[in-house]
Amino acid sequence: EAQVTQNPRYLITVTGKKLTVTCSQNMNHEYMSWYRQDPGLGLRQIYYSMNVEVTDKGDVPEGYKVSRKEKRNFPLILESPSPNQTSLYFCASRAAGSSYEQYFGPGTRLTVT
Amino acid sequence: GENVEQHPSTLSVQEGDSAVIKCTYSDSASNYFPWYKQELGKRPQLIIDIRSNVGEKKDQRIAVTLNKTAKHFSLHITETQPEDSAVYFCAANSGSARQLTFGSGTQLTVLP
């Protein structure tokens, strides 16, 4: 089954404790992105990657890091989480070419206290 | 970069009535405009999209219209049903990597 998976689905952590949210897709997609969803603000892109070892900042990259060492994986790293990073996070992937359809993961609900 | 504005933020309609959600975009180079539906606790899923070379596209009860001159596009849902209740996001592609910029979302509630 074609899918995008994320782990963990729920995470409660404390300020300053490094964490990683994993994202994996099995569709051989070139493009992968991370979004955060906050009430009234929609989906805002954090980082995206066009292929292995190619990443770039989205609209709200501050406080986040990413890496793309393998085509299928695109982890999101918060090295020193703060309460304003409490949010719902979605990973998404799409194929290169003329189709822009994005496939979203199930989401990760992060709470930073 | 691209800026996408979406209105209204909330919309309530009676079952069977029509619903219209509108979005405007700023980047005249944008050429792909999808609409995503997000049910409570679920991930966003594509319901319909339109490219800039057409003005309207329909799929059963949903349709999207695009006015490139005015830089706005709209989602139309006819004969609404309770299962249409969800948050709807519009988006437009932008940038050298043709990434999607999303609107802020519309909470649609269909009242039985």
mmCIF file of N, CA and C in Angstrom, chain A residues 2-112:
data_model
loop_
_atom_site.group_PDB
_atom_site.id
_atom_site.type_symbol
_atom_site.label_atom_id
_atom_site.label_comp_id
_atom_site.label_asym_id
_atom_site.label_seq_id
_atom_site.Cartn_x
_atom_site.Cartn_y
_atom_site.Cartn_z
ATOM 1 N N ALA A 2 0.591 2.158 -0.955
ATOM 2 C CA ALA A 2 1.339 3.413 -1.030
ATOM 3 C C ALA A 2 1.004 4.274 0.169
ATOM 4 N N GLN A 3 2.041 4.733 0.870
ATOM 5 C CA GLN A 3 1.727 5.532 2.041
ATOM 6 C C GLN A 3 2.912 6.349 2.513
ATOM 7 N N VAL A 4 2.566 7.351 3.337
ATOM 8 C CA VAL A 4 3.546 8.149 4.057
ATOM 9 C C VAL A 4 3.317 7.867 5.543
ATOM 10 N N THR A 5 4.367 7.511 6.241
ATOM 11 C CA THR A 5 4.235 7.204 7.661
ATOM 12 C C THR A 5 5.061 8.187 8.479
ATOM 13 N N GLN A 6 4.588 8.462 9.686
ATOM 14 C CA GLN A 6 5.281 9.353 10.610
ATOM 15 C C GLN A 6 5.294 8.704 11.987
ATOM 16 N N ASN A 7 6.371 8.947 12.709
ATOM 17 C CA ASN A 7 6.474 8.495 14.088
ATOM 18 C C ASN A 7 7.291 9.475 14.912
ATOM 19 N N PRO A 8 6.857 9.722 16.165
ATOM 20 C CA PRO A 8 5.648 9.185 16.772
ATOM 21 C C PRO A 8 4.407 9.947 16.322
ATOM 22 N N ARG A 9 3.243 9.462 16.647
ATOM 23 C CA ARG A 9 2.002 10.160 16.323
ATOM 24 C C ARG A 9 1.682 11.229 17.376
ATOM 25 N N TYR A 10 2.082 10.966 18.594
ATOM 26 C CA TYR A 10 1.865 11.915 19.685
ATOM 27 C C TYR A 10 3.146 11.995 20.510
ATOM 28 N N LEU A 11 3.487 13.202 20.931
ATOM 29 C CA LEU A 11 4.701 13.381 21.721
ATOM 30 C C LEU A 11 4.526 14.578 22.639
ATOM 31 N N ILE A 12 4.776 14.351 23.923
ATOM 32 C CA ILE A 12 4.823 15.425 24.896
ATOM 33 C C ILE A 12 6.247 15.477 25.418
ATOM 34 N N THR A 13 6.868 16.641 25.347
ATOM 35 C CA THR A 13 8.240 16.767 25.770
ATOM 36 C C THR A 13 8.433 18.084 26.533
ATOM 37 N N VAL A 14 9.655 18.298 26.996
ATOM 38 C CA VAL A 14 9.961 19.505 27.746
ATOM 39 C C VAL A 14 10.884 20.409 26.946
ATOM 40 N N THR A 15 10.865 21.666 27.284
ATOM 41 C CA THR A 15 11.703 22.651 26.601
ATOM 42 C C THR A 15 13.165 22.228 26.620
ATOM 43 N N GLY A 16 13.783 22.286 25.452
ATOM 44 C CA GLY A 16 15.208 22.038 25.351
ATOM 45 C C GLY A 16 15.627 20.601 25.094
ATOM 46 N N LYS A 17 14.721 19.666 25.171
ATOM 47 C CA LYS A 17 15.083 18.250 24.983
ATOM 48 C C LYS A 17 14.960 17.873 23.508
ATOM 49 N N LYS A 18 16.091 17.604 22.890
ATOM 50 C CA LYS A 18 16.142 17.309 21.455
ATOM 51 C C LYS A 18 15.214 16.159 21.084
ATOM 52 N N LEU A 19 14.548 16.324 19.951
ATOM 53 C CA LEU A 19 13.677 15.256 19.479
ATOM 54 C C LEU A 19 13.718 15.166 17.956
ATOM 55 N N THR A 20 13.358 13.994 17.463
ATOM 56 C CA THR A 20 13.284 13.747 16.024
ATOM 57 C C THR A 20 11.947 13.111 15.701
ATOM 58 N N VAL A 21 11.298 13.633 14.675
ATOM 59 C CA VAL A 21 10.087 13.029 14.142
ATOM 60 C C VAL A 21 10.454 12.400 12.796
ATOM 61 N N THR A 22 10.188 11.127 12.674
ATOM 62 C CA THR A 22 10.569 10.446 11.437
ATOM 63 C C THR A 22 9.441 10.495 10.421
ATOM 64 N N CYS A 23 9.829 10.451 9.158
ATOM 65 C CA CYS A 23 8.885 10.411 8.045
ATOM 66 C C CYS A 23 9.448 9.478 6.994
ATOM 67 N N SER A 24 8.617 8.601 6.484
ATOM 68 C CA SER A 24 9.049 7.667 5.459
ATOM 69 C C SER A 24 7.943 7.477 4.434
ATOM 70 N N GLN A 25 8.336 7.376 3.160
ATOM 71 C CA GLN A 25 7.357 7.119 2.098
ATOM 72 C C GLN A 25 7.855 5.979 1.216
ATOM 73 N N ASN A 26 6.905 5.192 0.707
ATOM 74 C CA ASN A 26 7.264 4.011 -0.087
ATOM 75 C C ASN A 26 6.854 4.169 -1.544
ATOM 76 N N MET A 27 6.706 5.424 -2.009
ATOM 77 C CA MET A 27 6.239 5.675 -3.374
ATOM 78 C C MET A 27 7.362 6.135 -4.296
ATOM 79 N N ASN A 28 8.594 6.114 -3.793
ATOM 80 C CA ASN A 28 9.751 6.541 -4.580
ATOM 81 C C ASN A 28 9.618 8.007 -5.018
ATOM 82 N N HIS A 29 8.974 8.817 -4.184
ATOM 83 C CA HIS A 29 8.791 10.223 -4.519
ATOM 84 C C HIS A 29 10.082 11.008 -4.312
ATOM 85 N N GLU A 30 10.307 11.962 -5.236
ATOM 86 C CA GLU A 30 11.490 12.796 -5.112
ATOM 87 C C GLU A 30 11.292 13.904 -4.070
ATOM 88 N N TYR A 31 10.099 14.509 -4.080
ATOM 89 C CA TYR A 31 9.857 15.661 -3.227
ATOM 90 C C TYR A 31 9.268 15.240 -1.885
ATOM 91 N N MET A 32 9.801 15.819 -0.816
ATOM 92 C CA MET A 32 9.220 15.620 0.502
ATOM 93 C C MET A 32 9.214 16.950 1.233
ATOM 94 N N SER A 33 8.206 17.136 2.098
ATOM 95 C CA SER A 33 8.042 18.407 2.803
ATOM 96 C C SER A 33 7.579 18.159 4.227
ATOM 97 N N TRP A 34 7.857 19.128 5.078
ATOM 98 C CA TRP A 34 7.296 19.170 6.418
ATOM 99 C C TRP A 34 6.457 20.429 6.551
ATOM 100 N N TYR A 35 5.269 20.260 7.161
ATOM 101 C CA TYR A 35 4.367 21.362 7.430
ATOM 102 C C TYR A 35 4.008 21.352 8.913
ATOM 103 N N ARG A 36 3.676 22.533 9.414
ATOM 104 C CA ARG A 36 3.040 22.605 10.710
ATOM 105 C C ARG A 36 1.657 23.227 10.528
ATOM 106 N N GLN A 37 0.710 22.732 11.305
ATOM 107 C CA GLN A 37 -0.660 23.216 11.216
ATOM 108 C C GLN A 37 -1.070 23.808 12.547
ATOM 109 N N ASP A 38 -1.434 25.072 12.517
ATOM 110 C CA ASP A 38 -1.885 25.782 13.703
ATOM 111 C C ASP A 38 -3.232 26.424 13.412
ATOM 112 N N PRO A 39 -4.110 26.497 14.406
ATOM 113 C CA PRO A 39 -5.454 27.049 14.185
ATOM 114 C C PRO A 39 -5.400 28.438 13.563
ATOM 115 N N GLY A 40 -6.165 28.622 12.500
ATOM 116 C CA GLY A 40 -6.238 29.931 11.856
ATOM 117 C C GLY A 40 -5.084 30.265 10.941
ATOM 118 N N LEU A 41 -4.062 29.413 10.916
ATOM 119 C CA LEU A 41 -2.879 29.693 10.092
ATOM 120 C C LEU A 41 -2.701 28.700 8.955
ATOM 121 N N GLY A 42 -3.513 27.701 8.919
ATOM 122 C CA GLY A 42 -3.419 26.730 7.837
ATOM 123 C C GLY A 42 -2.188 25.861 7.956
ATOM 124 N N LEU A 43 -1.707 25.409 6.818
ATOM 125 C CA LEU A 43 -0.519 24.563 6.744
ATOM 126 C C LEU A 43 0.646 25.423 6.278
ATOM 127 N N ARG A 44 1.651 25.520 7.087
ATOM 128 C CA ARG A 44 2.825 26.317 6.728
ATOM 129 C C ARG A 44 4.025 25.403 6.548
ATOM 130 N N GLN A 45 4.721 25.602 5.452
ATOM 131 C CA GLN A 45 5.838 24.728 5.130
ATOM 132 C C GLN A 45 7.064 25.085 5.959
ATOM 133 N N ILE A 46 7.692 24.061 6.527
ATOM 134 C CA ILE A 46 8.876 24.260 7.355
ATOM 135 C C ILE A 46 10.138 24.088 6.510
ATOM 136 N N TYR A 47 10.269 22.930 5.903
ATOM 137 C CA TYR A 47 11.384 22.601 5.021
ATOM 138 C C TYR A 47 10.864 21.704 3.912
ATOM 139 N N TYR A 48 11.590 21.678 2.815
ATOM 140 C CA TYR A 48 11.281 20.720 1.774
ATOM 141 C C TYR A 48 12.571 20.180 1.183
ATOM 142 N N SER A 49 12.423 19.078 0.475
ATOM 143 C CA SER A 49 13.572 18.426 -0.150
ATOM 144 C C SER A 49 13.171 17.982 -1.541
ATOM 145 N N MET A 50 14.003 18.302 -2.521
ATOM 146 C CA MET A 50 13.733 17.921 -3.907
ATOM 147 C C MET A 50 14.362 16.588 -4.283
ATOM 148 N N ASN A 51 15.290 16.118 -3.468
ATOM 149 C CA ASN A 51 15.892 14.802 -3.688
ATOM 150 C C ASN A 51 16.927 14.552 -2.601
ATOM 151 N N VAL A 52 17.593 13.446 -2.674
ATOM 152 C CA VAL A 52 18.592 13.086 -1.671
ATOM 153 C C VAL A 52 19.637 14.184 -1.580
ATOM 154 N N GLU A 53 19.933 14.604 -0.357
ATOM 155 C CA GLU A 53 20.943 15.620 -0.060
ATOM 156 C C GLU A 53 20.592 17.004 -0.596
ATOM 157 N N VAL A 54 19.344 17.231 -1.002
ATOM 158 C CA VAL A 54 18.905 18.543 -1.486
ATOM 159 C C VAL A 54 17.733 19.007 -0.631
ATOM 160 N N THR A 55 17.993 19.988 0.237
ATOM 161 C CA THR A 55 16.926 20.493 1.095
ATOM 162 C C THR A 55 16.909 22.018 1.033
ATOM 163 N N ASP A 56 15.770 22.607 1.393
ATOM 164 C CA ASP A 56 15.678 24.067 1.387
ATOM 165 C C ASP A 56 14.625 24.508 2.377
ATOM 166 N N LYS A 57 14.762 25.747 2.833
ATOM 167 C CA LYS A 57 13.855 26.292 3.819
ATOM 168 C C LYS A 57 12.505 26.610 3.199
ATOM 169 N N GLY A 58 11.477 26.382 4.009
ATOM 170 C CA GLY A 58 10.138 26.806 3.630
ATOM 171 C C GLY A 58 9.840 28.158 4.248
ATOM 172 N N ASP A 59 8.605 28.344 4.688
ATOM 173 C CA ASP A 59 8.193 29.642 5.215
ATOM 174 C C ASP A 59 8.511 29.844 6.697
ATOM 175 N N VAL A 60 8.614 28.750 7.457
ATOM 176 C CA VAL A 60 8.836 28.863 8.907
ATOM 177 C C VAL A 60 9.913 27.893 9.363
ATOM 178 N N PRO A 61 11.182 28.058 8.928
ATOM 179 C CA PRO A 61 12.219 27.078 9.237
ATOM 180 C C PRO A 61 12.908 27.248 10.586
ATOM 181 N N GLU A 62 12.706 28.380 11.245
ATOM 182 C CA GLU A 62 13.469 28.674 12.472
ATOM 183 C C GLU A 62 13.182 27.634 13.549
ATOM 184 N N GLY A 63 14.249 27.086 14.114
ATOM 185 C CA GLY A 63 14.133 26.118 15.199
ATOM 186 C C GLY A 63 14.039 24.676 14.738
ATOM 187 N N TYR A 64 14.127 24.446 13.439
ATOM 188 C CA TYR A 64 14.009 23.100 12.880
ATOM 189 C C TYR A 64 15.220 22.769 12.007
ATOM 190 N N LYS A 65 15.508 21.477 11.903
ATOM 191 C CA LYS A 65 16.499 20.965 10.962
ATOM 192 C C LYS A 65 15.915 19.751 10.277
ATOM 193 N N VAL A 66 16.436 19.467 9.094
ATOM 194 C CA VAL A 66 16.025 18.265 8.368
ATOM 195 C C VAL A 66 17.259 17.639 7.739
ATOM 196 N N SER A 67 17.097 16.419 7.299
ATOM 197 C CA SER A 67 18.134 15.762 6.517
ATOM 198 C C SER A 67 17.473 14.832 5.522
ATOM 199 N N ARG A 68 18.145 14.559 4.431
ATOM 200 C CA ARG A 68 17.611 13.641 3.411
ATOM 201 C C ARG A 68 18.783 12.795 2.911
ATOM 202 N N LYS A 69 19.095 11.778 3.705
ATOM 203 C CA LYS A 69 20.201 10.887 3.355
ATOM 204 C C LYS A 69 19.743 9.732 2.466
ATOM 205 N N GLU A 70 18.468 9.407 2.572
ATOM 206 C CA GLU A 70 17.885 8.360 1.731
ATOM 207 C C GLU A 70 16.630 8.934 1.096
ATOM 208 N N LYS A 71 16.273 8.410 -0.060
ATOM 209 C CA LYS A 71 15.135 8.953 -0.781
ATOM 210 C C LYS A 71 13.837 8.783 0.003
ATOM 211 N N ARG A 72 13.699 7.697 0.728
ATOM 212 C CA ARG A 72 12.423 7.408 1.375
ATOM 213 C C ARG A 72 12.236 8.123 2.718
ATOM 214 N N ASN A 73 13.303 8.623 3.321
ATOM 215 C CA ASN A 73 13.209 9.166 4.680
ATOM 216 C C ASN A 73 13.515 10.655 4.733
ATOM 217 N N PHE A 74 12.769 11.362 5.581
ATOM 218 C CA PHE A 74 12.961 12.814 5.693
ATOM 219 C C PHE A 74 12.643 13.214 7.136
ATOM 220 N N PRO A 75 13.566 12.977 8.054
ATOM 221 C CA PRO A 75 13.288 13.289 9.463
ATOM 222 C C PRO A 75 13.310 14.777 9.762
ATOM 223 N N LEU A 76 12.498 15.169 10.725
ATOM 224 C CA LEU A 76 12.434 16.547 11.214
ATOM 225 C C LEU A 76 13.054 16.568 12.605
ATOM 226 N N ILE A 77 14.018 17.457 12.804
ATOM 227 C CA ILE A 77 14.768 17.511 14.046
ATOM 228 C C ILE A 77 14.515 18.838 14.747
ATOM 229 N N LEU A 78 14.161 18.748 16.024
ATOM 230 C CA LEU A 78 14.053 19.942 16.859
ATOM 231 C C LEU A 78 15.145 19.825 17.909
ATOM 232 N N GLU A 79 16.203 20.590 17.752
ATOM 233 C CA GLU A 79 17.363 20.416 18.621
ATOM 234 C C GLU A 79 17.134 20.986 20.011
ATOM 235 N N SER A 80 16.353 22.052 20.115
ATOM 236 C CA SER A 80 16.031 22.627 21.413
ATOM 237 C C SER A 80 14.594 23.135 21.362
ATOM 238 N N PRO A 81 13.635 22.207 21.498
ATOM 239 C CA PRO A 81 12.224 22.590 21.339
ATOM 240 C C PRO A 81 11.795 23.664 22.338
ATOM 241 N N SER A 82 10.889 24.503 21.871
ATOM 242 C CA SER A 82 10.322 25.527 22.741
ATOM 243 C C SER A 82 8.794 25.440 22.665
ATOM 244 N N PRO A 83 8.091 26.007 23.643
ATOM 245 C CA PRO A 83 6.617 25.893 23.661
ATOM 246 C C PRO A 83 5.944 26.405 22.387
ATOM 247 N N ASN A 84 6.549 27.366 21.685
ATOM 248 C CA ASN A 84 5.906 27.863 20.468
ATOM 249 C C ASN A 84 6.025 26.885 19.289
ATOM 250 N N GLN A 85 6.672 25.762 19.537
ATOM 251 C CA GLN A 85 6.711 24.701 18.526
ATOM 252 C C GLN A 85 5.650 23.638 18.784
ATOM 253 N N THR A 86 4.857 23.853 19.802
ATOM 254 C CA THR A 86 3.694 22.991 20.020
ATOM 255 C C THR A 86 2.765 23.152 18.827
ATOM 256 N N SER A 87 2.501 22.037 18.145
ATOM 257 C CA SER A 87 1.744 22.117 16.904
ATOM 258 C C SER A 87 1.430 20.715 16.407
ATOM 259 N N LEU A 88 0.688 20.673 15.306
ATOM 260 C CA LEU A 88 0.429 19.434 14.579
ATOM 261 C C LEU A 88 1.309 19.450 13.339
ATOM 262 N N TYR A 89 2.136 18.427 13.184
ATOM 263 C CA TYR A 89 3.102 18.375 12.101
ATOM 264 C C TYR A 89 2.722 17.307 11.086
ATOM 265 N N PHE A 90 2.825 17.686 9.820
ATOM 266 C CA PHE A 90 2.562 16.754 8.726
ATOM 267 C C PHE A 90 3.768 16.672 7.807
ATOM 268 N N CYS A 91 4.110 15.454 7.459
ATOM 269 C CA CYS A 91 5.059 15.188 6.403
ATOM 270 C C CYS A 91 4.272 14.914 5.127
ATOM 271 N N ALA A 92 4.821 15.274 3.979
ATOM 272 C CA ALA A 92 4.137 15.029 2.720
ATOM 273 C C ALA A 92 5.169 14.697 1.652
ATOM 274 N N SER A 93 4.723 13.965 0.651
ATOM 275 C CA SER A 93 5.617 13.660 -0.460
ATOM 276 C C SER A 93 4.866 13.762 -1.775
ATOM 277 N N ARG A 94 5.606 13.978 -2.836
ATOM 278 C CA ARG A 94 5.015 13.962 -4.169
ATOM 279 C C ARG A 94 6.080 13.589 -5.180
ATOM 280 N N ALA A 95 5.629 13.151 -6.336
ATOM 281 C CA ALA A 95 6.551 12.797 -7.401
ATOM 282 C C ALA A 95 7.011 14.050 -8.124
ATOM 283 N N ALA A 96 8.179 13.995 -8.720
ATOM 284 C CA ALA A 96 8.641 15.079 -9.590
ATOM 285 C C ALA A 96 7.823 15.055 -10.867
ATOM 286 N N GLY A 97 7.875 16.115 -11.626
ATOM 287 C CA GLY A 97 7.117 16.158 -12.866
ATOM 288 C C GLY A 97 5.887 17.026 -12.747
ATOM 289 N N SER A 98 4.941 16.828 -13.616
ATOM 290 C CA SER A 98 3.822 17.752 -13.725
ATOM 291 C C SER A 98 2.734 17.536 -12.678
ATOM 292 N N SER A 99 2.745 16.395 -12.003
ATOM 293 C CA SER A 99 1.731 16.184 -10.967
ATOM 294 C C SER A 99 2.215 16.791 -9.664
ATOM 295 N N TYR A 100 1.435 17.698 -9.130
ATOM 296 C CA TYR A 100 1.800 18.326 -7.870
ATOM 297 C C TYR A 100 1.074 17.720 -6.687
ATOM 298 N N GLU A 101 0.318 16.650 -6.886
ATOM 299 C CA GLU A 101 -0.457 16.106 -5.785
ATOM 300 C C GLU A 101 0.444 15.666 -4.650
ATOM 301 N N GLN A 102 0.155 16.163 -3.468
ATOM 302 C CA GLN A 102 0.931 15.797 -2.288
ATOM 303 C C GLN A 102 0.182 14.737 -1.491
ATOM 304 N N TYR A 103 0.948 13.786 -0.994
ATOM 305 C CA TYR A 103 0.407 12.737 -0.142
ATOM 306 C C TYR A 103 0.897 13.010 1.269
ATOM 307 N N PHE A 104 -0.049 13.152 2.191
ATOM 308 C CA PHE A 104 0.301 13.518 3.549
ATOM 309 C C PHE A 104 0.410 12.294 4.453
ATOM 310 N N GLY A 105 1.296 12.405 5.425
ATOM 311 C CA GLY A 105 1.349 11.421 6.492
ATOM 312 C C GLY A 105 0.210 11.662 7.469
ATOM 313 N N PRO A 106 0.084 10.823 8.499
ATOM 314 C CA PRO A 106 -1.041 10.897 9.428
ATOM 315 C C PRO A 106 -0.948 12.045 10.436
ATOM 316 N N GLY A 107 0.210 12.675 10.529
ATOM 317 C CA GLY A 107 0.374 13.783 11.460
ATOM 318 C C GLY A 107 1.010 13.363 12.773
ATOM 319 N N THR A 108 1.718 14.315 13.378
ATOM 320 C CA THR A 108 2.332 14.136 14.699
ATOM 321 C C THR A 108 1.915 15.302 15.574
ATOM 322 N N ARG A 109 1.254 14.997 16.656
ATOM 323 C CA ARG A 109 0.819 16.044 17.587
ATOM 324 C C ARG A 109 1.913 16.216 18.627
ATOM 325 N N LEU A 110 2.591 17.373 18.595
ATOM 326 C CA LEU A 110 3.698 17.646 19.500
ATOM 327 C C LEU A 110 3.288 18.713 20.513
ATOM 328 N N THR A 111 3.557 18.423 21.768
ATOM 329 C CA THR A 111 3.347 19.389 22.841
ATOM 330 C C THR A 111 4.675 19.591 23.565
ATOM 331 N N VAL A 112 5.101 20.860 23.668
ATOM 332 C CA VAL A 112 6.343 21.201 24.359
ATOM 333 C C VAL A 112 5.974 22.027 25.595
#
